[in-house]
PDB file of C-alpha atoms in Angstrom:
ATOM      1  CA  UNK A   1      19.529  -9.218  -2.357  1.00 45.00           C
ATOM      2  CA  UNK A   2      17.087  -8.606  -5.192  1.00 65.00           C
ATOM      3  CA  UNK A   3      17.178  -5.141  -6.768  1.00 73.00           C
ATOM      4  CA  UNK A   4      13.387  -4.945  -6.280  1.00 75.00           C
ATOM      5  CA  UNK A   5      13.735  -5.567  -2.544  1.00 87.00           C
ATOM      6  CA  UNK A   6      16.598  -3.178  -1.847  1.00 93.00           C
ATOM      7  CA  UNK A   7      14.520   0.039  -1.589  1.00 94.00           C
ATOM      8  CA  UNK A   8      11.960  -1.820   0.556  1.00 95.00           C
ATOM      9  CA  UNK A   9      14.732  -2.864   2.938  1.00 95.00           C
ATOM     10  CA  UNK A  10      16.346   0.574   3.044  1.00 95.00           C
ATOM     11  CA  UNK A  11      12.907   2.136   3.659  1.00 95.00           C
ATOM     12  CA  UNK A  12      12.289  -0.433   6.435  1.00 95.00           C
ATOM     13  CA  UNK A  13       9.097  -1.686   4.789  1.00 96.00           C
ATOM     14  CA  UNK A  14      10.688  -5.119   5.002  1.00 96.00           C
ATOM     15  CA  UNK A  15      11.134  -5.563   8.709  1.00 95.00           C
ATOM     16  CA  UNK A  16       8.492  -3.152  10.023  1.00 96.00           C
ATOM     17  CA  UNK A  17       5.536  -4.072   7.781  1.00 97.00           C
ATOM     18  CA  UNK A  18       6.351  -7.428   6.168  1.00 97.00           C
ATOM     19  CA  UNK A  19       9.070 -10.048   6.258  1.00 96.00           C
ATOM     20  CA  UNK A  20      11.418 -10.620   3.356  1.00 96.00           C
ATOM     21  CA  UNK A  21       9.626 -12.123   0.360  1.00 96.00           C
ATOM     22  CA  UNK A  22      10.141 -13.006  -3.291  1.00 94.00           C
ATOM     23  CA  UNK A  23       8.410 -10.526  -5.604  1.00 94.00           C
ATOM     24  CA  UNK A  24       6.893 -12.257  -8.626  1.00 92.00           C
ATOM     25  CA  UNK A  25       4.159  -9.865  -9.774  1.00 94.00           C
ATOM     26  CA  UNK A  26       4.503  -6.354 -11.153  1.00 93.00           C
ATOM     27  CA  UNK A  27       2.516  -3.521  -9.543  1.00 95.00           C
ATOM     28  CA  UNK A  28       2.089  -0.076 -11.107  1.00 96.00           C
ATOM     29  CA  UNK A  29       0.470   2.707  -9.082  1.00 97.00           C
ATOM     30  CA  UNK A  30      -0.438   6.027 -10.686  1.00 96.00           C
ATOM     31  CA  UNK A  31      -2.099   9.067  -9.121  1.00 96.00           C
ATOM     32  CA  UNK A  32      -3.993  11.621 -11.228  1.00 90.00           C
ATOM     33  CA  UNK A  33      -3.142   9.645 -14.383  1.00 80.00           C
ATOM     34  CA  UNK A  34       0.422  10.996 -14.499  1.00 89.00           C
ATOM     35  CA  UNK A  35       2.167  10.643 -11.113  1.00 93.00           C
ATOM     36  CA  UNK A  36       3.700   7.167 -11.057  1.00 95.00           C
ATOM     37  CA  UNK A  37       4.665   5.841  -7.637  1.00 96.00           C
ATOM     38  CA  UNK A  38       8.301   4.775  -7.350  1.00 94.00           C
ATOM     39  CA  UNK A  39       9.858   3.284  -4.231  1.00 95.00           C
ATOM     40  CA  UNK A  40      10.956   5.965  -1.745  1.00 93.00           C
ATOM     41  CA  UNK A  41       9.977   8.927  -3.957  1.00 95.00           C
ATOM     42  CA  UNK A  42       7.994  11.751  -2.390  1.00 95.00           C
ATOM     43  CA  UNK A  43       4.492  12.735  -3.490  1.00 95.00           C
ATOM     44  CA  UNK A  44       2.721  15.870  -2.327  1.00 93.00           C
ATOM     45  CA  UNK A  45      -0.510  15.363  -0.347  1.00 92.00           C
ATOM     46  CA  UNK A  46      -2.390  17.445  -2.935  1.00 91.00           C
ATOM     47  CA  UNK A  47      -1.538  14.765  -5.535  1.00 93.00           C
ATOM     48  CA  UNK A  48      -2.765  11.776  -3.492  1.00 94.00           C
ATOM     49  CA  UNK A  49      -6.258  12.981  -2.553  1.00 93.00           C
ATOM     50  CA  UNK A  50      -8.098  10.603  -4.860  1.00 94.00           C
ATOM     51  CA  UNK A  51      -7.806   6.866  -5.309  1.00 95.00           C
ATOM     52  CA  UNK A  52      -4.871   5.842  -7.543  1.00 97.00           C
ATOM     53  CA  UNK A  53      -4.997   3.520 -10.518  1.00 95.00           C
ATOM     54  CA  UNK A  54      -3.329   0.274  -9.458  1.00 96.00           C
ATOM     55  CA  UNK A  55      -2.398  -2.219 -12.176  1.00 95.00           C
ATOM     56  CA  UNK A  56      -1.441  -5.716 -11.107  1.00 95.00           C
ATOM     57  CA  UNK A  57       0.485  -8.096 -13.329  1.00 90.00           C
ATOM     58  CA  UNK A  58       0.264 -11.826 -12.933  1.00 77.00           C
ATOM     59  CA  UNK A  59      -0.045 -14.767 -15.248  1.00 77.00           C
ATOM     60  CA  UNK A  60      -3.766 -14.915 -15.902  1.00 79.00           C
ATOM     61  CA  UNK A  61      -7.149 -13.475 -14.983  1.00 83.00           C
ATOM     62  CA  UNK A  62      -8.149 -16.613 -13.025  1.00 87.00           C
ATOM     63  CA  UNK A  63      -5.736 -15.690 -10.227  1.00 92.00           C
ATOM     64  CA  UNK A  64      -7.108 -13.265  -7.619  1.00 94.00           C
ATOM     65  CA  UNK A  65      -5.083 -10.725  -5.670  1.00 96.00           C
ATOM     66  CA  UNK A  66      -5.563  -8.553  -2.595  1.00 97.00           C
ATOM     67  CA  UNK A  67      -4.208  -4.996  -2.485  1.00 98.00           C
ATOM     68  CA  UNK A  68      -3.453  -3.337   0.861  1.00 98.00           C
ATOM     69  CA  UNK A  69      -2.369   0.275   1.405  1.00 98.00           C
ATOM     70  CA  UNK A  70      -1.057   1.082   4.865  1.00 98.00           C
ATOM     71  CA  UNK A  71       0.823   3.801   6.781  1.00 98.00           C
ATOM     72  CA  UNK A  72       3.324   2.338   9.264  1.00 97.00           C
ATOM     73  CA  UNK A  73       4.207   5.837  10.531  1.00 97.00           C
ATOM     74  CA  UNK A  74       0.844   6.959  11.976  1.00 94.00           C
ATOM     75  CA  UNK A  75       0.423   9.395  13.563  1.00 94.00           C
ATOM     76  CA  UNK A  76       4.108  10.401  13.402  1.00 93.00           C
ATOM     77  CA  UNK A  77       7.294   8.566  12.432  1.00 94.00           C
ATOM     78  CA  UNK A  78       8.869   9.378  15.810  1.00 94.00           C
ATOM     79  CA  UNK A  79       5.867   7.963  17.713  1.00 93.00           C
ATOM     80  CA  UNK A  80       3.934   5.559  15.454  1.00 92.00           C
ATOM     81  CA  UNK A  81       1.602   4.333  18.200  1.00 91.00           C
ATOM     82  CA  UNK A  82      -1.231   3.703  15.700  1.00 89.00           C
ATOM     83  CA  UNK A  83       1.044   1.529  13.560  1.00 90.00           C
ATOM     84  CA  UNK A  84      -0.145   0.546  11.074  1.00 95.00           C
ATOM     85  CA  UNK A  85      -2.981   2.747   9.839  1.00 97.00           C
ATOM     86  CA  UNK A  86      -4.974   1.088   7.068  1.00 98.00           C
ATOM     87  CA  UNK A  87      -5.843   3.262   4.066  1.00 98.00           C
ATOM     88  CA  UNK A  88      -7.311   0.820   1.571  1.00 98.00           C
ATOM     89  CA  UNK A  89      -8.068  -2.855   0.847  1.00 98.00           C
ATOM     90  CA  UNK A  90      -9.262  -4.234  -2.478  1.00 97.00           C
ATOM     91  CA  UNK A  91      -9.762  -7.997  -2.884  1.00 97.00           C
ATOM     92  CA  UNK A  92     -10.573 -10.392  -5.712  1.00 96.00           C
ATOM     93  CA  UNK A  93      -8.546  -8.406  -8.273  1.00 95.00           C
ATOM     94  CA  UNK A  94      -8.052 -10.578 -11.364  1.00 94.00           C
ATOM     95  CA  UNK A  95      -4.427 -10.864 -12.487  1.00 90.00           C
ATOM     96  CA  UNK A  96      -3.410  -8.722 -15.477  1.00 90.00           C
ATOM     97  CA  UNK A  97      -6.054  -6.073 -14.571  1.00 91.00           C
ATOM     98  CA  UNK A  98      -6.341  -3.116 -12.227  1.00 90.00           C
ATOM     99  CA  UNK A  99      -7.945  -2.606  -8.813  1.00 92.00           C
ATOM    100  CA  UNK A 100     -11.199  -1.285 -10.313  1.00 89.00           C
ATOM    101  CA  UNK A 101     -12.005  -4.900 -11.233  1.00 94.00           C
ATOM    102  CA  UNK A 102     -11.776  -5.988  -7.588  1.00 95.00           C
ATOM    103  CA  UNK A 103     -14.025  -5.670  -4.561  1.00 96.00           C
ATOM    104  CA  UNK A 104     -13.270  -2.666  -2.333  1.00 96.00           C
ATOM    105  CA  UNK A 105     -13.325  -4.157   1.166  1.00 96.00           C
ATOM    106  CA  UNK A 106     -12.096  -0.993   2.922  1.00 97.00           C
ATOM    107  CA  UNK A 107     -12.643   2.298   1.072  1.00 97.00           C
ATOM    108  CA  UNK A 108      -9.738   4.522   0.091  1.00 97.00           C
ATOM    109  CA  UNK A 109      -8.815   7.022   2.793  1.00 96.00           C
ATOM    110  CA  UNK A 110      -6.772  10.005   1.642  1.00 96.00           C
ATOM    111  CA  UNK A 111      -3.348  10.145   3.320  1.00 95.00           C
ATOM    112  CA  UNK A 112      -3.003  13.266   5.466  1.00 93.00           C
ATOM    113  CA  UNK A 113       0.428  13.303   7.082  1.00 94.00           C
ATOM    114  CA  UNK A 114       0.541  15.903   9.858  1.00 90.00           C
ATOM    115  CA  UNK A 115       3.957  15.396  11.438  1.00 93.00           C
ATOM    116  CA  UNK A 116       7.099  14.085   9.748  1.00 95.00           C
ATOM    117  CA  UNK A 117       7.647  12.062   6.597  1.00 96.00           C
ATOM    118  CA  UNK A 118       5.266   9.108   6.287  1.00 97.00           C
ATOM    119  CA  UNK A 119       5.679   5.949   4.218  1.00 97.00           C
ATOM    120  CA  UNK A 120       2.598   4.763   2.362  1.00 98.00           C
ATOM    121  CA  UNK A 121       2.944   1.121   1.415  1.00 98.00           C
ATOM    122  CA  UNK A 122       1.090  -0.812  -1.291  1.00 98.00           C
ATOM    123  CA  UNK A 123       1.221  -4.589  -0.878  1.00 98.00           C
ATOM    124  CA  UNK A 124      -0.161  -7.247  -3.201  1.00 97.00           C
ATOM    125  CA  UNK A 125      -0.986 -10.767  -2.002  1.00 97.00           C
ATOM    126  CA  UNK A 126      -2.068 -13.759  -4.063  1.00 96.00           C
ATOM    127  CA  UNK A 127      -5.366 -15.166  -2.803  1.00 95.00           C
ATOM    128  CA  UNK A 128      -6.097 -18.875  -2.494  1.00 92.00           C
ATOM    129  CA  UNK A 129      -9.569 -18.278  -3.958  1.00 88.00           C
ATOM    130  CA  UNK A 130     -12.187 -15.616  -4.581  1.00 89.00           C
ATOM    131  CA  UNK A 131     -14.152 -14.087  -1.702  1.00 89.00           C
ATOM    132  CA  UNK A 132     -11.830 -15.556   0.919  1.00 89.00           C
ATOM    133  CA  UNK A 133     -10.588 -12.296   2.502  1.00 94.00           C
ATOM    134  CA  UNK A 134     -12.540 -10.697   5.355  1.00 95.00           C
ATOM    135  CA  UNK A 135     -12.516  -7.005   6.343  1.00 95.00           C
ATOM    136  CA  UNK A 136     -10.514  -6.036   9.436  1.00 95.00           C
ATOM    137  CA  UNK A 137     -12.247  -4.582  12.508  1.00 93.00           C
ATOM    138  CA  UNK A 138     -10.347  -1.278  12.495  1.00 93.00           C
ATOM    139  CA  UNK A 139      -8.089   0.942  10.405  1.00 96.00           C
ATOM    140  CA  UNK A 140      -5.824   1.786  13.371  1.00 94.00           C
ATOM    141  CA  UNK A 141      -3.377  -0.768  14.773  1.00 95.00           C
ATOM    142  CA  UNK A 142      -3.696  -2.757  11.553  1.00 97.00           C
ATOM    143  CA  UNK A 143      -1.097  -5.526  11.325  1.00 97.00           C
ATOM    144  CA  UNK A 144      -0.323  -6.625   7.774  1.00 98.00           C
ATOM    145  CA  UNK A 145       1.415  -9.826   8.886  1.00 97.00           C
ATOM    146  CA  UNK A 146      -1.486 -10.881  11.117  1.00 97.00           C
ATOM    147  CA  UNK A 147      -4.091  -9.938   8.487  1.00 98.00           C
ATOM    148  CA  UNK A 148      -2.264 -11.982   5.838  1.00 97.00           C
ATOM    149  CA  UNK A 149      -2.024 -14.979   8.183  1.00 97.00           C
ATOM    150  CA  UNK A 150      -5.698 -14.784   9.248  1.00 96.00           C
ATOM    151  CA  UNK A 151      -6.823 -14.681   5.601  1.00 96.00           C
ATOM    152  CA  UNK A 152      -4.435 -17.328   4.263  1.00 96.00           C
ATOM    153  CA  UNK A 153      -2.586 -14.867   2.029  1.00 97.00           C
ATOM    154  CA  UNK A 154       0.983 -15.867   2.845  1.00 95.00           C
ATOM    155  CA  UNK A 155       3.805 -13.531   1.840  1.00 97.00           C
ATOM    156  CA  UNK A 156       3.320 -10.570  -0.490  1.00 97.00           C
ATOM    157  CA  UNK A 157       4.020 -11.040  -4.193  1.00 96.00           C
ATOM    158  CA  UNK A 158       4.668  -7.324  -4.801  1.00 96.00           C
ATOM    159  CA  UNK A 159       5.239  -4.153  -2.794  1.00 97.00           C
ATOM    160  CA  UNK A 160       5.773  -0.487  -3.480  1.00 97.00           C
ATOM    161  CA  UNK A 161       5.903   2.593  -1.260  1.00 97.00           C
ATOM    162  CA  UNK A 162       6.150   6.348  -1.434  1.00 97.00           C
ATOM    163  CA  UNK A 163       6.820   9.102   1.078  1.00 97.00           C
ATOM    164  CA  UNK A 164       4.652  12.115   1.866  1.00 96.00           C
ATOM    165  CA  UNK A 165       4.743  14.925   4.383  1.00 95.00           C
ATOM    166  CA  UNK A 166       2.523  17.825   5.282  1.00 90.00           C
ATOM    167  CA  UNK A 167       2.333  20.393   2.557  1.00 82.00           C
ATOM    168  CA  UNK A 168       3.065  23.908   3.770  1.00 73.00           C
ATOM    169  CA  UNK A 169       2.162  27.001   1.757  1.00 60.00           C
ATOM    170  CA  UNK A 170       5.807  27.419   0.726  1.00 58.00           C
ATOM    171  CA  UNK A 171       6.018  23.816  -0.592  1.00 53.00           C
ATOM    172  CA  UNK A 172       2.891  24.239  -2.751  1.00 52.00           C
ATOM    173  CA  UNK A 173       4.521  26.964  -4.870  1.00 48.00           C
TER     174      UNK A 173
END
């Protein structure tokens, strides 16, 4: 088992959101220019209110990527009947750049976990060409596997996730 995949398997991202895959692109996600996302680490909701900077590796700028951010635990981890809830899609991101160079297909929606600890998953897919990915009909009941199949994206080439839970007054101190 690849060291990059281990936290995704332990966190059940592989299995519940995507099937096992071979990562071959680096993804760096940073909130507020200083909070780097690391697999399974917790971020406070007050930190994730605005769109993160997402840098995508790759071999060259001629390759396009799609970024998906989803919550497989909506509305609560014990009863995720909205699974998955879509938070963001950016397409046509040139390799070796960041998501600001892509086309925002679904605008960033701030995560607001109400009950329990939620996983927020970033997935990167290599596109077959530019402008080939279509927007989904809804944010709720989003299915990453089905979306990837319908848009010819195949398996992810990178994934990363963090945890967040409701911030109480005591946790803000």
